[in-house]
Coordinates of C-alpha atoms in Angstrom, one line a residue:
X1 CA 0.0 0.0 0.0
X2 CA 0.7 3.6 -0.6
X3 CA 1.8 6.0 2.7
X4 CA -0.9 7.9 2.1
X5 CA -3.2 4.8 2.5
X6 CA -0.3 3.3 5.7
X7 CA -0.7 7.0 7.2
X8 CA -5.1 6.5 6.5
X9 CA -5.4 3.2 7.8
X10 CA -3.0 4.0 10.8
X11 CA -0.4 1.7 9.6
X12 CA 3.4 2.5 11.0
X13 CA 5.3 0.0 8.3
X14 CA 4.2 0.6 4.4
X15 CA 4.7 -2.7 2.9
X16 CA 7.1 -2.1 -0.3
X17 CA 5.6 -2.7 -3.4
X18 CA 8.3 -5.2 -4.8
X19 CA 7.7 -7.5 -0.7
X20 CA 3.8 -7.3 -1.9
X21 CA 4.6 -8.8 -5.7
X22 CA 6.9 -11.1 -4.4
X23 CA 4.4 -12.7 -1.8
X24 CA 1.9 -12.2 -4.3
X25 CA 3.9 -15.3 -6.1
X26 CA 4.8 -17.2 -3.4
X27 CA 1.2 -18.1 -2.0
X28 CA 0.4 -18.7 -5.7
X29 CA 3.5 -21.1 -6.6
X30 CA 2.8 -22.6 -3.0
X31 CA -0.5 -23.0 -4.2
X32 CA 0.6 -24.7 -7.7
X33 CA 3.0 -26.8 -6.0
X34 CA 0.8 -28.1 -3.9
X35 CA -1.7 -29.1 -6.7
X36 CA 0.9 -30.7 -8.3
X37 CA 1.9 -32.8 -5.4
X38 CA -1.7 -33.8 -4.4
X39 CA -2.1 -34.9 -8.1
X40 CA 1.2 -36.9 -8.1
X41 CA -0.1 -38.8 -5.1
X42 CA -3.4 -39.4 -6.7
X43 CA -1.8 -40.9 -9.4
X44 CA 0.2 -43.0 -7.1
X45 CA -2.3 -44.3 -5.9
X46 CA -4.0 -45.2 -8.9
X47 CA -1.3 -46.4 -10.7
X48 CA -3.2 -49.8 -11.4
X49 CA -5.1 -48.0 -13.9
X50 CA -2.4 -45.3 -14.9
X51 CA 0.2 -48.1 -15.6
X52 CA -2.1 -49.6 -18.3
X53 CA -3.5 -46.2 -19.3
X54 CA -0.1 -44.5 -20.2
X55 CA 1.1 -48.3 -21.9
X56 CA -2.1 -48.3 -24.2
X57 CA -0.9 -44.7 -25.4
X58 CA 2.6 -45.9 -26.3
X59 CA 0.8 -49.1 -27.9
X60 CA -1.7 -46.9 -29.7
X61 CA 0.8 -44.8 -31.0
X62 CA 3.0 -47.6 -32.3
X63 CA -0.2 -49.3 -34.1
X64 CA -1.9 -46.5 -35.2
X65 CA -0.1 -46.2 -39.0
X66 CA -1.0 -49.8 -39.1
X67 CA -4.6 -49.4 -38.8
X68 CA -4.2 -46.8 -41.2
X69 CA -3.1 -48.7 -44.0
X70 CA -5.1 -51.2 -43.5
X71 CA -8.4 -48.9 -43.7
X72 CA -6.6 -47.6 -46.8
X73 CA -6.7 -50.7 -48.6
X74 CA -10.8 -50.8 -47.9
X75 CA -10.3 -53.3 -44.8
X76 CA -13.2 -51.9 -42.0
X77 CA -12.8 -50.2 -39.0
X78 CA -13.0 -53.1 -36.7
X79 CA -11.5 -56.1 -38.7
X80 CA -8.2 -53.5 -39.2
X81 CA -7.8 -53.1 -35.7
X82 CA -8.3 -56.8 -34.6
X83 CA -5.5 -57.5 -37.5
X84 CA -3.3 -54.7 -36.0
X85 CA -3.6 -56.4 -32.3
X86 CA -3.4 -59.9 -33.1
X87 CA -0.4 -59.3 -35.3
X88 CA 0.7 -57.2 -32.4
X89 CA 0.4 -60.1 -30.3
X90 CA 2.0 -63.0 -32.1
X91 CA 4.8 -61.0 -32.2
X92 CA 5.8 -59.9 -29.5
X93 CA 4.0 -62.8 -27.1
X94 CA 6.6 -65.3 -29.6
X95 CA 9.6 -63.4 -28.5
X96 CA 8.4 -63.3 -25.4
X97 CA 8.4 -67.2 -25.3
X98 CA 11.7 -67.5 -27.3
X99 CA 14.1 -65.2 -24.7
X100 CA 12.5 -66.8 -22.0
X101 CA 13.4 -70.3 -23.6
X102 CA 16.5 -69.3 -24.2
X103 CA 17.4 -67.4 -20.6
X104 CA 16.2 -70.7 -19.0
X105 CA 18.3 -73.1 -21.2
X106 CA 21.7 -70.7 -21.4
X107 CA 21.5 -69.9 -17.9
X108 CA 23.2 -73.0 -16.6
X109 CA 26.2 -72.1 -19.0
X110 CA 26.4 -69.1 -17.8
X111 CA 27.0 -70.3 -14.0
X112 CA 29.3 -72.9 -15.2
X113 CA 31.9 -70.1 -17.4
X114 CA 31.2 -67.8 -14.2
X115 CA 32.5 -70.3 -11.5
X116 CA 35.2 -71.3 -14.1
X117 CA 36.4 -67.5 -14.5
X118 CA 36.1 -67.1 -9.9
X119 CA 38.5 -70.1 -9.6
X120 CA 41.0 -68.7 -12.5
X121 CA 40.5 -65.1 -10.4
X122 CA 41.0 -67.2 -7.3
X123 CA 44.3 -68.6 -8.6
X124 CA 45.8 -64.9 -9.9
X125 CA 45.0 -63.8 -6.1
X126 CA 46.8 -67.1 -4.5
X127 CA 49.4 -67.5 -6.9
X128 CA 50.2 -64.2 -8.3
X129 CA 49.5 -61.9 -5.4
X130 CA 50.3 -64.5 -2.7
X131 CA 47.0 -63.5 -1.1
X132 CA 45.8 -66.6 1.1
X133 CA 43.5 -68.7 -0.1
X134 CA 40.9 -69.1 3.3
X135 CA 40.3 -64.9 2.1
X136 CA 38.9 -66.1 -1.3
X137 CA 37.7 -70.1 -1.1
X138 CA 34.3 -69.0 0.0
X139 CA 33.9 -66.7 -3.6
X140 CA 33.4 -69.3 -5.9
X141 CA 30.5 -71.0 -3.6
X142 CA 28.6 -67.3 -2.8
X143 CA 28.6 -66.6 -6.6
X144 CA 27.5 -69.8 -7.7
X145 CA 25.0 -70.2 -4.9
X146 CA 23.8 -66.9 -5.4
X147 CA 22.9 -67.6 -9.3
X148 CA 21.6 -71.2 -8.6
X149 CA 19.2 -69.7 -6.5
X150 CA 18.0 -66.6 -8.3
X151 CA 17.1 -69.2 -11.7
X152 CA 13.7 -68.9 -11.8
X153 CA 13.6 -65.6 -11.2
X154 CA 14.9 -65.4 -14.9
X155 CA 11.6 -66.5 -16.2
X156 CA 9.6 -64.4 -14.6
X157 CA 11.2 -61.6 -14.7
X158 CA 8.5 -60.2 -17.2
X159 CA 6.4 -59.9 -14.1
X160 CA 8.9 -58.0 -11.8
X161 CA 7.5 -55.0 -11.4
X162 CA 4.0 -56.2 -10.5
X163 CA 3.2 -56.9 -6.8
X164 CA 1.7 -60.0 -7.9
X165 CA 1.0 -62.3 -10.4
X166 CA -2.6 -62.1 -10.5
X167 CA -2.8 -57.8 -10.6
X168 CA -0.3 -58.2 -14.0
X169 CA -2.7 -60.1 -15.3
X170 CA -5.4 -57.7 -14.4
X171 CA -3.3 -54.5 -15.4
X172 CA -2.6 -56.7 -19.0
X173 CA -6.2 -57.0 -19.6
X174 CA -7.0 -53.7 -19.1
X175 CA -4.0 -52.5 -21.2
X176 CA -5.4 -54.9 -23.8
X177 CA -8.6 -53.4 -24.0
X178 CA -7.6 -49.4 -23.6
X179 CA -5.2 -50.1 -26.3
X180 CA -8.3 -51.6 -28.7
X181 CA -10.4 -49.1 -27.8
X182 CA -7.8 -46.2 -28.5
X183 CA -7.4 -47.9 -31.8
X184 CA -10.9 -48.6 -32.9
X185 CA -13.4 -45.5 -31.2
X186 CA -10.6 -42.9 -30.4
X187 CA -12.2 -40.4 -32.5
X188 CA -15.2 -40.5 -30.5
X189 CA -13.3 -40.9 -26.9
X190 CA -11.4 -37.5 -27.7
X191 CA -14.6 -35.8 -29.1
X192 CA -16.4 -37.0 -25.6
X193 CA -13.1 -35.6 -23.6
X194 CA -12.9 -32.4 -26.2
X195 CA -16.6 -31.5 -25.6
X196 CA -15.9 -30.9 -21.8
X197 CA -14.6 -27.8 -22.6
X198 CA -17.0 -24.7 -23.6
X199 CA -17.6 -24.3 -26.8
X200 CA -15.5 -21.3 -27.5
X201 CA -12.6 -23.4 -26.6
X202 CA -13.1 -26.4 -28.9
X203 CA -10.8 -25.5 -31.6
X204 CA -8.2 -24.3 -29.2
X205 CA -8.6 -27.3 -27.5
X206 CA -8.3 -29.4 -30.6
X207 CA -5.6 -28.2 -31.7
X208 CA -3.4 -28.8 -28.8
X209 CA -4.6 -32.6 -28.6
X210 CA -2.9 -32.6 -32.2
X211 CA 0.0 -31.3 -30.9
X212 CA 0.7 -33.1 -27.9
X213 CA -0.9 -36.6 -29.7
X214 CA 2.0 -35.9 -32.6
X215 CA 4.9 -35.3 -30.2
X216 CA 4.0 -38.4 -27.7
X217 CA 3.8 -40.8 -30.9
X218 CA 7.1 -39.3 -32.9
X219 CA 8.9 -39.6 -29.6
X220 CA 7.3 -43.0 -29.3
X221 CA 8.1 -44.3 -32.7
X222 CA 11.6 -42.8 -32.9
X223 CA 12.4 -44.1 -29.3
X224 CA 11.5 -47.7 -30.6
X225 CA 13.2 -47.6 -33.8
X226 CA 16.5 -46.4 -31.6
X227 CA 16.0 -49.3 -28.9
X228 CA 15.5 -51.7 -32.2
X229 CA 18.8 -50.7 -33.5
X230 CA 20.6 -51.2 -30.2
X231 CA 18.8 -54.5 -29.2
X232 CA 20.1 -55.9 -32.8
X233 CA 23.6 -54.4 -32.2
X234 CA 23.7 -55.8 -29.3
X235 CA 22.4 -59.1 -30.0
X236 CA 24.6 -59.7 -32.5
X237 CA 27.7 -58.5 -31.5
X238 CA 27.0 -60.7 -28.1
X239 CA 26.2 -63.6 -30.4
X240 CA 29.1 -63.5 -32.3
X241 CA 31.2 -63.0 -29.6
X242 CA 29.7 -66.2 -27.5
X243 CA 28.9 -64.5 -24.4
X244 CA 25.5 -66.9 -23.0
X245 CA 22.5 -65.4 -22.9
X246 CA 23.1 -63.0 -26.0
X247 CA 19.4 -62.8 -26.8
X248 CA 17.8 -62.0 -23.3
X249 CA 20.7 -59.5 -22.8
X250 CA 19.6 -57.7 -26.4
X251 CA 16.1 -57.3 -24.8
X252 CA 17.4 -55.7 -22.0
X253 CA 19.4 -53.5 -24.0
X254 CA 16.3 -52.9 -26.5
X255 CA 13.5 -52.1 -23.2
X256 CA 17.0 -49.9 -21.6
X257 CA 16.8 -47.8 -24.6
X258 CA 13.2 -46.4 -23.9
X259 CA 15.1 -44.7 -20.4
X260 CA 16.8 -41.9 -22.6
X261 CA 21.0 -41.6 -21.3
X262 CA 20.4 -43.9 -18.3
X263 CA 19.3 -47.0 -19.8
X264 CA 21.3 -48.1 -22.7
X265 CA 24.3 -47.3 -20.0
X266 CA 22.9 -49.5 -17.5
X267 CA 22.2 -52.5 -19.5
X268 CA 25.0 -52.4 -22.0
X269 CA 27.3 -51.8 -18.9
X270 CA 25.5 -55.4 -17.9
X271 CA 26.1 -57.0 -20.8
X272 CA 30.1 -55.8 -21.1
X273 CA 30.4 -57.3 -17.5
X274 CA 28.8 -60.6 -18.3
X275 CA 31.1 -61.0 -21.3
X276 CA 34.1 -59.7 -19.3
X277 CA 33.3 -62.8 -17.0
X278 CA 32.4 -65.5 -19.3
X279 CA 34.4 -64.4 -22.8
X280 CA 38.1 -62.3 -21.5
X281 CA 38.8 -58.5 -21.0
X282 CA 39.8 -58.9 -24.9
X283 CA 36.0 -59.7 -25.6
X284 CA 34.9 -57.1 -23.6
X285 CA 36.4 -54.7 -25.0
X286 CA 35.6 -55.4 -28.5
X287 CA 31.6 -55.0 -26.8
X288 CA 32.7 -51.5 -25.6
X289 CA 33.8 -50.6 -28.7
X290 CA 30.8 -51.6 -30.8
X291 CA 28.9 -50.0 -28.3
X292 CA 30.6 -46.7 -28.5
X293 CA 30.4 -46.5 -32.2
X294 CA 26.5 -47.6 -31.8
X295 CA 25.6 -44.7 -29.3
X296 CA 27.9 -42.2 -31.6
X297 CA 25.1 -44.0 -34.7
X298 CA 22.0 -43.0 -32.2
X299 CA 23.9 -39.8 -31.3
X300 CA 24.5 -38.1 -34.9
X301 CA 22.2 -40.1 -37.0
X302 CA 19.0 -41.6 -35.3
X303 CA 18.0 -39.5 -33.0
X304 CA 18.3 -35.9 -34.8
X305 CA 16.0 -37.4 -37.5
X306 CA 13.7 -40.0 -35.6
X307 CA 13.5 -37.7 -32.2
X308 CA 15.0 -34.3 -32.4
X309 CA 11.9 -33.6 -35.1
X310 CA 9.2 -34.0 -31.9
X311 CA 11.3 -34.1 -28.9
X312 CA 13.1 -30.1 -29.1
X313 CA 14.0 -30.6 -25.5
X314 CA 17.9 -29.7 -24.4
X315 CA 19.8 -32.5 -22.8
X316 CA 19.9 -30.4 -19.3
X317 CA 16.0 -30.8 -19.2
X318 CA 15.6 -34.5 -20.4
X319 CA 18.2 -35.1 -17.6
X320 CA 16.4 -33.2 -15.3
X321 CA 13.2 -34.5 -16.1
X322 CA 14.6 -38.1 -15.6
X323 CA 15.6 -37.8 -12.6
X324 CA 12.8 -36.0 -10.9
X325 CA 10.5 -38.6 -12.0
X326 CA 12.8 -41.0 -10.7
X327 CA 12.3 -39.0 -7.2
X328 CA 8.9 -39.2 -7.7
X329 CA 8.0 -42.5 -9.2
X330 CA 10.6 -44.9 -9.5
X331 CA 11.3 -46.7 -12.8
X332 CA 7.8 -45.3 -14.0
X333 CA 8.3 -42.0 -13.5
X334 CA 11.8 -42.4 -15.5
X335 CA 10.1 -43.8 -18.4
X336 CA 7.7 -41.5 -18.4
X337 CA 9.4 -38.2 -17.4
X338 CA 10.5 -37.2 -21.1
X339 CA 7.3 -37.4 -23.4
X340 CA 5.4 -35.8 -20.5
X341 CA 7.5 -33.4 -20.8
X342 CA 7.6 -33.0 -24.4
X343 CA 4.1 -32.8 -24.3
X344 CA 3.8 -30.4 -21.9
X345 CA 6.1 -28.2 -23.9
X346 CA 4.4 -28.7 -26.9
X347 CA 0.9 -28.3 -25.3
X348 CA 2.6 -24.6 -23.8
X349 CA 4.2 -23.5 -26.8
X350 CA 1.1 -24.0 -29.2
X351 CA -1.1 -22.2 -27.0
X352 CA 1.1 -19.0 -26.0
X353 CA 2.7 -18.9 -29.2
X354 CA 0.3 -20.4 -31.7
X355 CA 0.8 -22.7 -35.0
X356 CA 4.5 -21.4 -35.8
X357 CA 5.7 -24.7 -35.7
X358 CA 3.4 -27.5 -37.2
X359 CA 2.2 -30.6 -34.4
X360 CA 4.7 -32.8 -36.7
X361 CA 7.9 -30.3 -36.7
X362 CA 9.2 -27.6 -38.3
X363 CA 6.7 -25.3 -40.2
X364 CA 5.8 -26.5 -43.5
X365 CA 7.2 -30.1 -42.9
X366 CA 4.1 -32.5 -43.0
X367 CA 1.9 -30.5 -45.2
X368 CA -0.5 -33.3 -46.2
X369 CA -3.6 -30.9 -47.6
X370 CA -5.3 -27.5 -47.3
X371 CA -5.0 -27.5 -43.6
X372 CA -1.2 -26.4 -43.8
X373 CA -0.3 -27.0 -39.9
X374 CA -2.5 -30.7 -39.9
X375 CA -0.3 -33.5 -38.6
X376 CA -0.4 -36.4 -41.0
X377 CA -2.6 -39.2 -41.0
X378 CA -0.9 -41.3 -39.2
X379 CA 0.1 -38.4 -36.4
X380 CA -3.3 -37.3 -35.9
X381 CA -5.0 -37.7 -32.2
X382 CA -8.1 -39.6 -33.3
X383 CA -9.3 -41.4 -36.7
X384 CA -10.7 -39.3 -39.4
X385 CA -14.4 -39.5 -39.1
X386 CA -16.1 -42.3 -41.1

């Protein structure tokens, strides 16, 4: 307040204008960051149906250009997107049942080239190093114990991050049928969500489902293109090498790939030390190399034209994002941190600075009719109408 108004209302201490404004945006930040955290914990709480929810987007936006060619070539509505999930599903639920064949047989090789590799290590430290051997005759037995024992957990570790076995099931099916239901009546689902809005707002409203919709399924599609590469790399570098277990590994590399800068460290750093162990240090450093000059391939190549297109995010923010929805969620929150954010961003951008950029990319680059800033067909948020 003035000092005319401190001096009317009797007031010894004028509160400075700039101490107003600033708690003026504190109580309203407080206020937005409280929102923010009661939502997080709602969503936390419901993560049985936002697990599934969040994995039927991904699907949906993977399938999508599938049911669109097939509704191209005259194939209806429905019948296109049973084909699209029950290819979907012979796929992936076959190499689903081949790693898991092949983890259970190779895994028995593994421990036998792992205890062979502790006794050589256990003769360098007696002979060599003249270390005693009671320090390091219990090594061979913990490792080997250790890897008998955790066996089965091999097979099912598909199921790992599920409490139990009978809520995975649950959380599948429902997966199963958001993702069909995306695919076959999402025009109508987003019209239903679209028309919760006033009127006024529709358009505005549209549009930005267009944008967000086309940077969640480029980031998707590009991120899955990427992890391909790398799980083949991998796979057959590790297969030609010998190193046991070469296809499970390539999996992990490939479902590592979708946790951008973290991921393909983590689980190509796995599959170096498991040939290190089984194969030599000359091996393992042949992996290492192929790997460098696969992430320098993702680096230069892949991701400026698969990603960069959708995701315009600096690496400071995908970092940052990655690890605050580690904070906040775990593995789930990591996975998801980056196309949240690049849908926020895209979301933000459209509707303070309007259609400069089109929802595919850069202006002008998917000019697919009159509409010059309309995603193409197989970007757009919902079906064209019937």
């Amino acid at each position: 307040m003035s000092d005319d108004q401190a001096a009317a209302t009797g007031s010894p201490l004028p509160v400075p204008p700039l101490l107003r404004d600033l708690a003026g945006w504190t109580w309203r930040l407080l206020i937005l960051a409280l929102g923010g955290f009661l939502v997080v914990e709602l969503l936390d709480r419901l993560y049985f149906l936002v697990l599934p929810f969040f994995g039927a987007l991904f699907a949906t936006s993977l399938a999508w250009p599938v049911v669109v060619f097939l509704r191209r070539k005259g194939v209806p509505r429905a019948l296109a997107t049973w084909l699209t999930v029950l290819l979907a599903l012979v796929v992936f639920g076959g190499i689903a049942v081949f790693v898991i064949d092949r983890a259970v047989s190779q895994y028995s090789d593994l421990v036998d080239q792992v205890s062979a590799t502790v006794t050589k290590f256990q003769h360098f430290l007696t002979v060599d190093l003249h270390i005693k051997s009671s320090s390091t005759s219990s090594i061979e037995k913990t490792i080997t114990t250790y890897l008998n024992q955790h066996k089965s957990s091999i097979a099912s570790g598909t199921l790992s991050g599920i409490r139990t076995v009978g809520e995975g099931l649950a959380a599948l099916v429902l997966w199963f049928f958001m993702t069909f239901f995306l695919l076959y009546d999402g025009e109508n689902i987003w019209n239903w969500l679209k028309g919760l809005f006033p009127q006024t707002a529709h358009h505005r409203v549209h549009r930005a489902g267009e944008h967000a919709w086309a940077r969640l399924a480029g980031f998707v599609r590009g991120t899955f293109i990427i992890a391909l590469f790398h799980g083949v790399v991998a796979g057959v570098t590790l297969a030609i090498l010998g190193v046991p277990l070469a296809t499970p590994l390539a999996v992990l590399v490939f479902f590592g790939s979708f946790l951008p800068i973290v991921g393909s460290i983590l689980f190509g750093g796995l599959a170096v030390a498991i040939t290190l162990v089984t194969q030599g240090w000359v091996f393992a450093i042949i992996l290492v190399a192929v790997l460098l000059v696969d992430n320098q391939i993702e680096a230069h190549v892949l991701q400026p034209f698969l990603v960069g297109r959708y995701v315009r995010l600096h690496p400071l923010a995908v970092a940052v994002a990655i690890a605050g929805g580690t904070l906040l969620e775990g593995i789930y929150g990591a996975i998801l941190a980056v196309p949240f954010l690049a849908v926020a961003y895209a979301v933000a951008r459209y509707l303070f600075v309007g259609d400069e950029d089109g929802p595919g990319g850069p202006a002008g680059a998917d000019v697919p009719g009159e509409d010059d800033d309309a995603p193409p067909a197989e970007d757009r948020l919902v079906p064209e109408a019937e």
